[in-house]
């Protein structure tokens, strides 16, 4: 890619396989609290969105407030499940070792969550503290704020950045920031997801993280 100077990675679903774990716990604990929702519904409606946005949507759907004690229980179970089950995305550790370009993370997750999951997956040292959260900006993805913030903090112009994203929400954010976006969709994702990423603004979609280094050079 010409003029490419910075690679910005989303976190959940790109660097770590955390979404399936988090979505399962989210659905289970909500259902236990009287907000009946399936894992599939959570995946369809909420992937890529900030936790605050998800809560707002849940409260709109059910017409009532989620209790404070649910928030604590959900986070507690989520952390326990992540500690037991979390894995780095297949191939990403080797990619990060070989990637010579500057890199950082820009995520809709909280700083605490980003630090936790990258630490559990053994990826934290690859980023040397260059972790940017929607908590650092006014608006979460699909707004471009966190990507523009990351580029600014790293010292690069948006047009010289490439974003690696797995969600429609994140692709829209990267595209709105004026950055090139590569969509990551593992082969177990339905083909309609590939199409949705392209429609949202991804330059292309790939299904194996080990392809990334070659894609960045084309």
XYZ file of N, CA, C and O in Angstrom:
872
model
N 0.842 -1.197 0.000
C 0.000 0.000 0.000
C 0.875 1.245 0.000
O 1.749 1.385 0.859
N 0.660 2.135 -0.933
C 1.487 3.327 -1.035
C 1.210 4.292 0.111
O 0.077 4.397 0.600
N 2.262 4.972 0.559
C 2.170 5.990 1.622
C 1.684 5.437 2.956
O 1.260 6.204 3.819
N 1.762 4.141 3.150
C 1.302 3.545 4.406
C 2.369 3.742 5.483
O 3.530 3.362 5.299
N 1.966 4.358 6.610
C 2.925 4.657 7.675
C 2.528 4.086 9.034
O 3.385 3.940 9.904
N 1.243 3.797 9.231
C 0.770 3.326 10.540
C -0.332 2.289 10.364
O -1.254 2.491 9.570
N -0.234 1.189 11.122
C -1.272 0.163 11.139
C -2.021 0.267 12.464
O -1.407 0.198 13.536
N -3.329 0.456 12.385
C -4.157 0.575 13.588
C -5.056 -0.664 13.686
O -5.870 -0.921 12.802
N -4.888 -1.407 14.760
C -5.662 -2.630 14.964
C -6.839 -2.369 15.901
O -6.668 -1.749 16.957
N -8.011 -2.864 15.516
C -9.076 -3.035 16.491
C -8.599 -4.124 17.456
O -7.648 -4.857 17.155
N -9.264 -4.262 18.590
C -8.820 -5.241 19.587
C -9.649 -6.528 19.533
O -9.201 -7.556 19.027
N -10.866 -6.472 20.032
C -11.716 -7.661 20.152
C -12.155 -8.160 18.780
O -12.751 -7.423 17.997
N -11.849 -9.424 18.497
C -12.206 -10.003 17.216
C -11.122 -9.870 16.177
O -11.161 -10.537 15.144
N -10.135 -9.020 16.427
C -9.007 -8.840 15.503
C -7.721 -9.367 16.133
O -7.046 -10.222 15.565
N -7.372 -8.868 17.288
C -6.169 -9.334 17.981
C -6.456 -10.534 18.878
O -5.594 -11.408 19.044
N -7.632 -10.562 19.465
C -8.009 -11.650 20.383
C -9.409 -12.161 20.047
O -10.274 -11.403 19.610
N -9.605 -13.459 20.285
C -10.914 -14.074 20.041
C -11.786 -13.932 21.291
O -12.189 -14.921 21.913
N -12.066 -12.705 21.639
C -12.789 -12.423 22.878
C -14.290 -12.275 22.681
O -15.067 -12.461 23.622
N -14.718 -11.927 21.465
C -16.123 -11.565 21.278
C -17.071 -12.712 21.576
O -18.131 -12.524 22.172
N -16.703 -13.931 21.175
C -17.589 -15.072 21.418
C -17.761 -15.310 22.923
O -18.842 -15.682 23.389
N -16.706 -15.054 23.697
C -16.760 -15.227 25.153
C -17.605 -14.123 25.789
O -18.528 -14.382 26.570
N -17.298 -12.893 25.445
C -17.993 -11.735 26.017
C -19.471 -11.750 25.652
O -20.346 -11.497 26.499
N -19.781 -12.062 24.407
C -21.181 -12.083 23.969
C -21.973 -13.166 24.696
O -23.140 -12.974 25.035
N -21.336 -14.322 24.912
C -22.013 -15.404 25.635
C -22.346 -14.991 27.070
O -23.484 -15.178 27.538
N -21.384 -14.418 27.755
C -21.606 -13.986 29.143
C -22.648 -12.877 29.192
O -23.528 -12.862 30.063
N -22.572 -11.953 28.254
C -23.529 -10.844 28.169
C -24.951 -11.386 28.043
O -25.862 -10.966 28.768
N -25.147 -12.344 27.135
C -26.479 -12.925 26.920
C -26.952 -13.712 28.132
O -28.116 -13.592 28.555
N -26.070 -14.519 28.709
C -26.452 -15.357 29.847
C -26.856 -14.518 31.062
O -27.878 -14.784 31.695
N -26.038 -13.514 31.371
C -26.322 -12.718 32.571
C -27.538 -11.808 32.370
O -28.310 -11.588 33.315
N -27.733 -11.301 31.167
C -28.928 -10.503 30.891
C -30.188 -11.347 31.028
O -31.182 -10.924 31.632
N -30.149 -12.559 30.480
C -31.310 -13.455 30.545
C -31.627 -13.797 31.997
O -32.800 -13.793 32.398
N -30.592 -14.065 32.794
C -30.787 -14.355 34.217
C -31.432 -13.177 34.945
O -32.204 -13.356 35.895
N -31.128 -11.960 34.477
C -31.663 -10.751 35.114
C -33.058 -10.375 34.595
O -33.609 -9.346 34.988
N -33.618 -11.207 33.708
C -34.968 -10.951 33.208
C -35.021 -10.214 31.890
O -36.090 -9.767 31.455
N -33.866 -10.098 31.228
C -33.799 -9.464 29.905
C -33.444 -10.571 28.907
O -32.294 -10.714 28.499
N -34.430 -11.381 28.547
C -34.186 -12.588 27.759
C -33.647 -12.253 26.366
O -34.303 -11.574 25.573
N -32.423 -12.726 26.095
C -31.788 -12.482 24.805
C -30.825 -13.629 24.528
O -30.216 -14.179 25.454
N -30.694 -14.017 23.277
C -29.827 -15.139 22.927
C -28.438 -14.657 22.533
O -28.237 -13.482 22.210
N -27.505 -15.599 22.543
C -26.136 -15.311 22.098
C -26.148 -14.798 20.663
O -25.455 -13.837 20.322
N -26.965 -15.433 19.823
C -27.050 -15.035 18.414
C -27.556 -13.604 18.265
O -27.044 -12.829 17.440
N -28.561 -13.246 19.058
C -29.103 -11.879 18.994
C -28.066 -10.855 19.427
O -27.953 -9.779 18.823
N -27.317 -11.186 20.461
C -26.259 -10.280 20.922
C -25.227 -10.081 19.818
O -24.798 -8.951 19.535
N -24.833 -11.177 19.165
C -23.839 -11.102 18.086
C -24.351 -10.238 16.933
O -23.622 -9.413 16.389
N -25.606 -10.418 16.570
C -26.178 -9.667 15.450
C -26.314 -8.177 15.758
O -26.052 -7.335 14.901
N -26.727 -7.854 16.966
C -27.084 -6.470 17.294
C -25.921 -5.639 17.841
O -25.870 -4.430 17.609
N -24.988 -6.269 18.572
C -24.084 -5.476 19.402
C -22.598 -5.564 19.083
O -21.811 -4.815 19.661
N -22.186 -6.458 18.173
C -20.751 -6.605 17.901
C -20.158 -5.286 17.398
O -20.699 -4.644 16.506
N -19.052 -4.898 18.015
C -18.345 -3.685 17.607
C -18.777 -2.426 18.321
O -18.101 -1.399 18.245
N -19.915 -2.493 19.031
C -20.424 -1.304 19.721
C -19.799 -1.180 21.109
O -19.360 -2.165 21.695
N -19.777 0.027 21.643
C -19.269 0.226 23.000
C -20.250 -0.371 23.998
O -21.445 -0.532 23.712
N -19.755 -0.683 25.190
C -20.605 -1.269 26.225
C -21.749 -0.319 26.591
O -22.886 -0.743 26.783
N -21.435 0.973 26.662
C -22.468 1.969 26.999
C -23.575 1.991 25.948
O -24.762 2.083 26.274
N -23.184 1.896 24.664
C -24.178 1.874 23.588
C -25.043 0.622 23.678
O -26.260 0.678 23.494
N -24.414 -0.515 23.971
C -25.169 -1.768 24.123
C -26.204 -1.651 25.238
O -27.349 -2.083 25.080
N -25.803 -1.063 26.350
C -26.731 -0.904 27.477
C -27.912 -0.012 27.097
O -29.061 -0.304 27.439
N -27.617 1.072 26.411
C -28.687 1.970 25.968
C -29.683 1.225 25.082
O -30.902 1.385 25.220
N -29.158 0.407 24.177
C -30.025 -0.348 23.272
C -30.853 -1.387 24.021
O -32.045 -1.561 23.739
N -30.249 -2.080 24.980
C -30.978 -3.068 25.787
C -32.130 -2.401 26.526
O -33.261 -2.907 26.564
N -31.854 -1.238 27.125
C -32.883 -0.539 27.893
C -33.997 -0.013 26.995
O -35.168 0.025 27.397
N -33.645 0.348 25.762
C -34.679 0.772 24.804
C -35.529 -0.414 24.369
O -36.755 -0.307 24.273
N -34.884 -1.553 24.111
C -35.600 -2.750 23.654
C -36.587 -3.236 24.723
O -37.744 -3.565 24.415
N -36.150 -3.263 25.971
C -36.974 -3.831 27.042
C -37.784 -2.788 27.808
O -38.661 -3.135 28.596
N -37.465 -1.512 27.583
C -38.244 -0.456 28.218
C -38.019 -0.317 29.705
O -38.874 0.202 30.429
N -36.886 -0.765 30.186
C -36.571 -0.598 31.609
C -35.053 -0.590 31.812
O -34.297 -1.013 30.948
N -34.646 -0.108 32.984
C -33.230 0.067 33.279
C -32.585 -1.238 33.731
O -33.180 -1.997 34.506
N -31.399 -1.482 33.256
C -30.630 -2.643 33.708
C -30.114 -2.358 35.119
O -29.531 -1.298 35.366
N -30.343 -3.276 36.082
C -29.919 -3.008 37.467
C -28.408 -2.913 37.626
O -27.658 -3.595 36.914
N -27.972 -2.091 38.552
C -26.545 -1.880 38.800
C -25.832 -3.179 39.150
O -24.698 -3.414 38.712
N -26.489 -4.033 39.934
C -25.842 -5.279 40.339
C -25.571 -6.200 39.148
O -24.646 -7.011 39.168
N -26.380 -6.058 38.073
C -26.124 -6.851 36.871
C -24.789 -6.451 36.250
O -24.026 -7.306 35.816
N -24.521 -5.151 36.209
C -23.264 -4.670 35.629
C -22.067 -5.316 36.319
O -21.133 -5.779 35.663
N -22.123 -5.368 37.640
C -21.023 -5.932 38.414
C -20.879 -7.430 38.161
O -19.773 -7.944 37.982
N -22.025 -8.132 38.113
C -22.006 -9.578 37.878
C -21.482 -9.900 36.479
O -20.667 -10.814 36.301
N -21.944 -9.137 35.491
C -21.523 -9.370 34.112
C -20.012 -9.203 33.971
O -19.335 -10.058 33.374
N -19.472 -8.134 34.513
C -18.037 -7.878 34.419
C -17.233 -8.956 35.156
O -16.182 -9.408 34.677
N -17.743 -9.366 36.322
C -17.058 -10.388 37.116
C -16.977 -11.712 36.352
O -15.919 -12.338 36.259
N -18.105 -12.127 35.767
C -18.134 -13.388 35.014
C -17.335 -13.284 33.715
O -16.708 -14.252 33.289
N -17.392 -12.123 33.110
C -16.662 -11.908 31.859
C -15.165 -12.073 32.086
O -14.483 -12.770 31.327
N -14.654 -11.442 33.127
C -13.225 -11.524 33.430
C -12.824 -12.963 33.748
O -11.790 -13.452 33.267
N -13.650 -13.679 34.524
C -13.349 -15.078 34.863
C -13.309 -15.946 33.611
O -12.409 -16.787 33.451
N -14.263 -15.745 32.705
C -14.313 -16.539 31.473
C -13.133 -16.212 30.564
O -12.529 -17.115 29.961
N -12.790 -14.946 30.459
C -11.650 -14.548 29.630
C -10.360 -15.172 30.152
O -9.530 -15.655 29.375
N -10.184 -15.185 31.461
C -8.969 -15.749 32.048
C -8.852 -17.235 31.761
O -7.745 -17.772 31.630
N -9.986 -17.918 31.654
C -9.983 -19.356 31.391
C -9.874 -19.703 29.913
O -9.235 -20.681 29.544
N -10.503 -18.892 29.052
C -10.718 -19.319 27.673
C -10.012 -18.495 26.588
O -9.857 -18.971 25.458
N -9.603 -17.291 26.892
C -9.157 -16.383 25.832
C -7.907 -16.867 25.103
O -6.954 -17.335 25.713
N -7.929 -16.708 23.773
C -6.785 -17.017 22.927
C -6.513 -15.829 22.005
O -7.434 -15.093 21.633
N -5.268 -15.659 21.626
C -4.944 -14.684 20.583
C -5.512 -15.189 19.268
O -5.641 -16.394 19.049
N -5.874 -14.278 18.378
C -6.334 -14.661 17.049
C -5.237 -15.465 16.358
O -4.055 -15.117 16.426
N -5.631 -16.545 15.701
C -4.658 -17.432 15.065
C -3.772 -16.660 14.075
O -4.274 -15.973 13.193
N -2.474 -16.763 14.273
C -1.514 -16.145 13.366
C -1.102 -14.731 13.730
O -0.092 -14.232 13.210
N -1.826 -14.077 14.638
C -1.551 -12.655 14.885
C -0.219 -12.444 15.600
O 0.467 -11.440 15.352
N 0.180 -13.360 16.465
C 1.445 -13.172 17.198
C 2.620 -13.098 16.225
O 3.505 -12.245 16.361
N 2.626 -13.973 15.227
C 3.704 -13.957 14.238
C 3.658 -12.691 13.386
O 4.703 -12.114 13.054
N 2.449 -12.272 13.029
C 2.298 -11.039 12.241
C 2.877 -9.850 12.999
O 3.622 -9.038 12.445
N 2.544 -9.734 14.276
C 3.021 -8.602 15.072
C 4.537 -8.620 15.241
O 5.177 -7.566 15.267
N 5.114 -9.809 15.337
C 6.575 -9.922 15.443
C 7.265 -9.442 14.172
O 8.327 -8.819 14.205
N 6.665 -9.760 13.024
C 7.296 -9.469 11.736
C 6.941 -8.087 11.179
O 7.635 -7.573 10.303
N 5.880 -7.488 11.671
C 5.430 -6.196 11.147
C 6.431 -5.100 11.507
O 6.684 -4.837 12.678
N 6.986 -4.462 10.500
C 8.012 -3.443 10.745
C 7.422 -2.040 10.883
O 8.062 -1.140 11.438
N 6.207 -1.840 10.393
C 5.568 -0.526 10.466
C 5.128 -0.203 11.892
O 4.825 -1.109 12.677
N 5.064 1.073 12.252
C 4.493 1.454 13.544
C 3.059 0.931 13.661
O 2.338 0.844 12.662
N 2.651 0.599 14.881
C 1.317 0.032 15.083
C 0.761 0.466 16.432
O 1.503 0.810 17.357
N -0.571 0.443 16.525
C -1.255 0.761 17.778
C -2.612 0.078 17.769
O -2.998 -0.580 16.807
N -3.343 0.244 18.867
C -4.685 -0.328 19.016
C -5.685 0.806 19.221
O -5.409 1.756 19.955
N -6.841 0.700 18.568
C -7.943 1.651 18.779
C -9.227 0.852 18.895
O -9.634 0.175 17.951
N -9.863 0.931 20.064
C -10.964 0.019 20.378
C -12.140 0.734 21.025
O -11.983 1.777 21.671
N -13.321 0.134 20.882
C -14.504 0.615 21.594
C -14.567 0.076 23.011
O -15.481 0.424 23.764
N -13.639 -0.788 23.387
C -13.612 -1.326 24.738
C -12.914 -0.350 25.686
O -12.247 0.586 25.250
N -13.071 -0.608 26.978
C -12.455 0.261 27.985
C -10.951 0.030 28.038
O -10.467 -1.051 27.651
N -10.183 1.006 28.513
C -8.742 0.801 28.665
C -8.421 -0.430 29.511
O -7.502 -1.186 29.197
N -9.200 -0.639 30.564
C -8.972 -1.796 31.450
C -9.143 -3.112 30.692
O -8.342 -4.041 30.827
N -10.207 -3.178 29.872
C -10.473 -4.407 29.111
C -9.373 -4.649 28.081
O -8.884 -5.778 27.942
N -8.986 -3.607 27.345
C -7.944 -3.755 26.326
C -6.656 -4.290 26.958
O -6.038 -5.235 26.457
N -6.260 -3.693 28.057
C -5.037 -4.097 28.752
C -5.153 -5.537 29.238
O -4.211 -6.339 29.114
N -6.322 -5.896 29.782
C -6.534 -7.252 30.300
C -6.410 -8.294 29.201
O -5.643 -9.258 29.325
N -7.168 -8.124 28.112
C -7.204 -9.186 27.096
C -5.879 -9.299 26.343
O -5.437 -10.410 26.027
N -5.229 -8.183 26.068
C -3.933 -8.262 25.391
C -2.885 -8.897 26.303
O -2.016 -9.638 25.843
N -2.990 -8.629 27.590
C -2.081 -9.260 28.549
C -2.313 -10.760 28.630
O -1.360 -11.552 28.604
N -3.577 -11.168 28.703
C -3.909 -12.597 28.780
C -3.451 -13.340 27.528
O -3.044 -14.500 27.597
N -3.525 -12.672 26.390
C -3.169 -13.310 25.113
C -1.683 -13.202 24.790
O -1.230 -13.705 23.760
N -0.919 -12.523 25.650
C 0.515 -12.397 25.430
C 0.899 -11.416 24.336
O 1.986 -11.497 23.762
N 0.020 -10.442 24.064
C 0.256 -9.496 22.970
C 0.579 -8.077 23.439
O 0.911 -7.219 22.623
N 0.481 -7.841 24.718
C 0.586 -6.476 25.241
C 1.913 -5.810 24.900
O 1.960 -4.630 24.526
N 3.000 -6.556 24.984
C 4.332 -5.978 24.762
C 4.548 -5.500 23.328
O 5.453 -4.694 23.072
N 3.733 -5.981 22.395
C 3.894 -5.562 20.998
C 3.491 -4.104 20.774
O 3.837 -3.512 19.758
N 2.746 -3.534 21.727
C 2.191 -2.199 21.498
C 2.781 -1.108 22.394
O 2.484 0.071 22.202
N 3.599 -1.482 23.349
C 4.335 -0.488 24.158
C 3.452 0.656 24.660
O 3.813 1.831 24.566
N 2.274 0.306 25.159
C 1.386 1.326 25.721
C 0.588 2.114 24.712
O -0.150 3.033 25.081
N 0.710 1.797 23.437
C -0.008 2.546 22.393
C -1.412 1.973 22.229
O -1.742 1.350 21.205
N -2.225 2.164 23.262
C -3.581 1.616 23.332
C -4.569 2.763 23.476
O -4.485 3.535 24.435
N -5.507 2.860 22.553
C -6.457 3.975 22.546
C -7.888 3.436 22.604
O -8.246 2.519 21.874
N -8.676 4.020 23.488
C -10.039 3.564 23.767
C -11.041 4.650 23.436
O -10.719 5.845 23.463
N -12.279 4.238 23.162
C -13.340 5.232 22.951
C -13.576 6.050 24.211
O -14.198 7.110 24.148
N -13.084 5.560 25.356
C -13.196 6.331 26.602
C -12.316 7.584 26.561
O -12.472 8.479 27.391
N -11.390 7.643 25.606
C -10.505 8.801 25.476
C -11.101 9.900 24.593
O -10.503 10.975 24.452
N -12.252 9.625 23.960
C -12.835 10.568 22.995
C -14.317 10.790 23.306
O -14.888 10.139 24.179
N -14.929 11.714 22.570
C -16.322 12.066 22.838
C -17.306 11.007 22.370
O -18.334 10.789 23.018
N -16.992 10.362 21.231
C -17.965 9.437 20.642
C -17.289 8.115 20.272
O -16.172 8.116 19.757
N -17.974 6.983 20.496
C -17.414 5.687 20.127
C -17.607 5.400 18.636
O -18.290 6.146 17.921
N -16.987 4.338 18.144
C -17.301 3.856 16.802
C -18.814 3.565 16.747
O -19.356 3.099 17.746
N -19.506 3.841 15.653
C -19.043 4.055 14.287
C -18.547 5.462 13.963
O -18.223 5.737 12.815
N -18.508 6.365 14.943
C -17.899 7.669 14.696
C -16.381 7.492 14.578
O -15.812 6.566 15.166
N -15.711 8.363 13.860
C -14.274 8.174 13.594
C -13.354 8.616 14.726
O -12.129 8.464 14.615
N -13.911 9.146 15.812
C -13.119 9.834 16.834
C -11.916 9.040 17.355
O -10.806 9.578 17.464
N -12.123 7.766 17.715
C -11.028 7.020 18.336
C -9.917 6.739 17.326
O -8.723 6.731 17.685
N -10.252 6.574 16.056
C -9.220 6.362 15.036
C -8.447 7.653 14.762
O -7.220 7.634 14.608
N -9.154 8.770 14.709
C -8.474 10.054 14.519
C -7.590 10.380 15.720
O -6.482 10.911 15.569
N -8.076 10.052 16.912
C -7.292 10.273 18.135
C -6.015 9.433 18.112
O -4.921 9.937 18.415
N -6.142 8.164 17.725
C -4.975 7.279 17.680
C -3.935 7.794 16.686
O -2.739 7.854 16.988
N -4.396 8.191 15.497
C -3.473 8.705 14.483
C -2.774 9.970 14.969
O -1.558 10.138 14.796
N -3.537 10.854 15.600
C -2.974 12.100 16.109
C -1.927 11.839 17.192
O -0.838 12.429 17.179
N -2.255 10.948 18.127
C -1.334 10.625 19.207
C -0.062 9.967 18.680
O 1.035 10.182 19.215
N -0.196 9.193 17.632
C 0.956 8.503 17.044
C 1.740 9.401 16.089
O 2.868 9.094 15.719
N 1.108 10.515 15.639
C 1.794 11.486 14.795
C 1.711 11.227 13.310
O 2.624 11.598 12.560
N 0.596 10.607 12.856
C 0.445 10.301 11.436
C -0.860 10.869 10.888
O -1.855 10.968 11.611
N -0.861 11.225 9.607
C -2.058 11.721 8.943
C -3.003 10.546 8.664
O -2.541 9.449 8.345
N -4.316 10.767 8.776
C -5.277 9.676 8.541
C -5.086 8.961 7.211
O -5.209 7.730 7.134
N -4.771 9.728 6.163
C -4.646 9.107 4.837
C -3.435 8.180 4.728
O -3.317 7.391 3.771
N -2.553 8.222 5.725
C -1.381 7.341 5.725
C -1.527 6.175 6.712
O -0.556 5.495 7.024
N -2.766 5.979 7.181
C -3.048 4.906 8.142
C -3.922 3.834 7.504
O -4.751 4.125 6.636
N -3.748 2.603 7.959
C -4.647 1.516 7.574
C -5.223 0.906 8.852
O -4.515 0.746 9.852
N -6.508 0.619 8.811
C -7.235 0.065 9.949
C -7.544 -1.401 9.671
O -7.954 -1.755 8.559
N -7.371 -2.255 10.695
C -7.734 -3.671 10.590
C -8.952 -3.882 11.483
O -8.871 -3.735 12.699
N -10.088 -4.212 10.881
C -11.368 -4.274 11.594
C -12.153 -5.536 11.244
O -12.055 -6.058 10.132
N -12.954 -5.996 12.209
C -13.789 -7.174 11.959
C -15.277 -6.874 12.021
O -16.092 -7.747 11.725
N -15.673 -5.663 12.398
C -17.096 -5.347 12.537
C -17.508 -4.231 11.589
O -16.694 -3.382 11.205
N -18.775 -4.250 11.222
C -19.322 -3.183 10.381
C -19.172 -1.839 11.083
O -18.795 -0.834 10.464
N -19.431 -1.819 12.377
C -19.295 -0.593 13.167
C -17.885 -0.025 13.067
O -17.688 1.173 12.847
N -16.886 -0.883 13.214
C -15.499 -0.437 13.158
C -15.064 -0.028 11.765
O -14.316 0.938 11.602
N -15.522 -0.764 10.739
C -15.185 -0.403 9.362
C -15.742 0.981 9.038
O -15.058 1.814 8.437
N -16.965 1.236 9.451
C -17.563 2.561 9.223
C -16.737 3.649 9.885
O -16.532 4.726 9.311
N -16.239 3.378 11.084
C -15.433 4.364 11.808
C -14.129 4.656 11.087
O -13.729 5.810 10.918
N -13.440 3.595 10.658
C -12.187 3.783 9.945
C -12.371 4.505 8.623
O -11.593 5.388 8.260
N -13.435 4.145 7.912
C -13.731 4.782 6.629
C -14.056 6.259 6.831
O -13.582 7.126 6.082
N -14.852 6.551 7.870
C -15.224 7.943 8.172
C -14.010 8.772 8.573
O -13.996 9.995 8.393
N -12.985 8.109 9.111
C -11.756 8.806 9.506
C -10.863 9.111 8.307
O -9.835 9.773 8.457
N -11.229 8.631 7.129
C -10.417 8.857 5.940
C -9.239 7.910 5.824
O -8.258 8.210 5.137
N -9.348 6.763 6.489
C -8.277 5.770 6.472
C -8.657 4.601 5.573
O -9.832 4.347 5.336
N -7.647 3.894 5.083
C -7.918 2.649 4.372
C -8.280 1.588 5.404
O -7.680 1.544 6.488
N -9.241 0.748 5.070
C -9.711 -0.267 6.018
C -9.646 -1.645 5.375
O -10.160 -1.852 4.272
N -9.023 -2.585 6.071
C -9.026 -3.984 5.674
C -9.945 -4.737 6.626
O -9.785 -4.649 7.853
N -10.913 -5.439 6.074
C -11.863 -6.180 6.892
C -11.377 -7.593 7.155
O -10.945 -8.294 6.234
N -11.424 -8.004 8.416
C -11.046 -9.368 8.797
C -12.297 -10.147 9.136
O -13.061 -9.755 10.019
N -12.525 -11.241 8.422
C -13.695 -12.089 8.657
C -13.261 -13.544 8.554
O -13.093 -14.061 7.443
N -13.038 -14.219 9.687
C -12.616 -15.621 9.647
C -13.577 -16.460 8.813
O -14.744 -16.100 8.638
N -13.079 -17.571 8.310
C -13.856 -18.394 7.383
C -15.132 -18.941 7.995
O -16.046 -19.342 7.272
N -15.228 -18.954 9.338
C -16.463 -19.463 9.946
C -17.567 -18.404 9.985
O -18.698 -18.699 10.382
N -17.258 -17.178 9.591
C -18.288 -16.151 9.494
C -19.064 -16.299 8.200
O -18.500 -16.662 7.170
N -20.336 -16.011 8.227
C -21.173 -16.158 7.036
C -20.712 -15.199 5.935
O -20.213 -14.109 6.216
N -20.876 -15.614 4.691
C -20.434 -14.784 3.559
C -21.103 -13.414 3.547
O -20.531 -12.444 3.038
N -22.294 -13.317 4.115
C -22.980 -12.019 4.163
C -22.203 -11.019 5.002
O -22.303 -9.806 4.790
N -21.415 -11.513 5.960
C -20.602 -10.612 6.776
C -19.495 -9.992 5.927
O -19.199 -8.801 6.069
N -18.910 -10.776 5.041
C -17.905 -10.245 4.110
C -18.516 -9.095 3.308
O -17.913 -8.020 3.174
N -19.695 -9.341 2.789
C -20.372 -8.342 1.956
C -20.690 -7.085 2.764
O -20.566 -5.960 2.268
N -21.089 -7.288 4.022
C -21.426 -6.144 4.877
C -20.200 -5.287 5.171
O -20.287 -4.055 5.226
N -19.045 -5.916 5.352
C -17.807 -5.169 5.604
C -17.414 -4.344 4.381
O -16.998 -3.185 4.511
N -17.550 -4.920 3.201
C -17.259 -4.193 1.961
C -18.224 -3.021 1.803
O -17.825 -1.890 1.484
N -19.505 -3.283 2.056
C -20.523 -2.232 1.932
C -20.269 -1.088 2.907
O -20.601 0.069 2.619
N -19.678 -1.410 4.072
C -19.405 -0.391 5.097
C -18.165 0.441 4.772
O -17.930 1.471 5.408
N -17.360 -0.021 3.784
C -16.201 0.774 3.378
C -14.867 0.067 3.392
O -13.829 0.691 3.143
N -14.854 -1.242 3.664
C -13.585 -1.974 3.646
C -13.044 -2.060 2.223
O -13.801 -2.315 1.281
N -11.747 -1.861 2.093
C -11.109 -1.950 0.773
C -11.155 -3.384 0.268
O -11.352 -3.644 -0.928
N -10.958 -4.328 1.186
C -11.049 -5.757 0.880
C -11.283 -6.496 2.192
O -11.165 -5.922 3.274
N -11.627 -7.779 2.069
C -11.859 -8.612 3.255
C -10.974 -9.854 3.143
O -10.889 -10.471 2.080
N -10.297 -10.219 4.229
C -9.461 -11.421 4.257
C -9.882 -12.300 5.425
O -10.492 -11.826 6.390
N -9.576 -13.596 5.337
C -10.086 -14.526 6.350
C -9.009 -15.239 7.157
O -9.312 -16.076 8.000
N -7.743 -14.924 6.902
C -6.639 -15.561 7.626
C -5.632 -14.474 7.992
O -5.071 -13.815 7.112
N -5.429 -14.287 9.282
C -4.559 -13.198 9.733
C -3.146 -13.315 9.179
O -2.437 -12.318 9.026
N -2.745 -14.527 8.818
C -1.393 -14.727 8.281
C -1.238 -14.100 6.889
O -0.109 -13.999 6.398
N -2.345 -13.696 6.279
C -2.289 -13.021 4.983
C -1.957 -11.528 5.104
O -1.635 -10.874 4.105
N -2.029 -11.007 6.318
C -2.000 -9.555 6.487
C -0.711 -8.906 5.996
O -0.754 -7.852 5.343
N 0.434 -9.483 6.298
C 1.703 -8.856 5.902
C 1.775 -8.678 4.392
O 2.201 -7.633 3.899
N 1.346 -9.685 3.643
C 1.348 -9.582 2.179
C 0.363 -8.518 1.709
O 0.655 -7.754 0.766
N -0.798 -8.432 2.347
C -1.801 -7.458 1.954
C -1.303 -6.022 2.168
O -1.602 -5.113 1.378
N -0.555 -5.825 3.231
C -0.047 -4.480 3.531
C 1.001 -4.028 2.505
O 1.245 -2.838 2.354
N 1.583 -4.984 1.818
C 2.633 -4.665 0.841
C 2.074 -4.463 -0.565
O 2.791 -3.989 -1.448
N 0.808 -4.817 -0.773
C 0.234 -4.717 -2.131
C -0.324 -3.330 -2.403
O -0.623 -2.582 -1.479
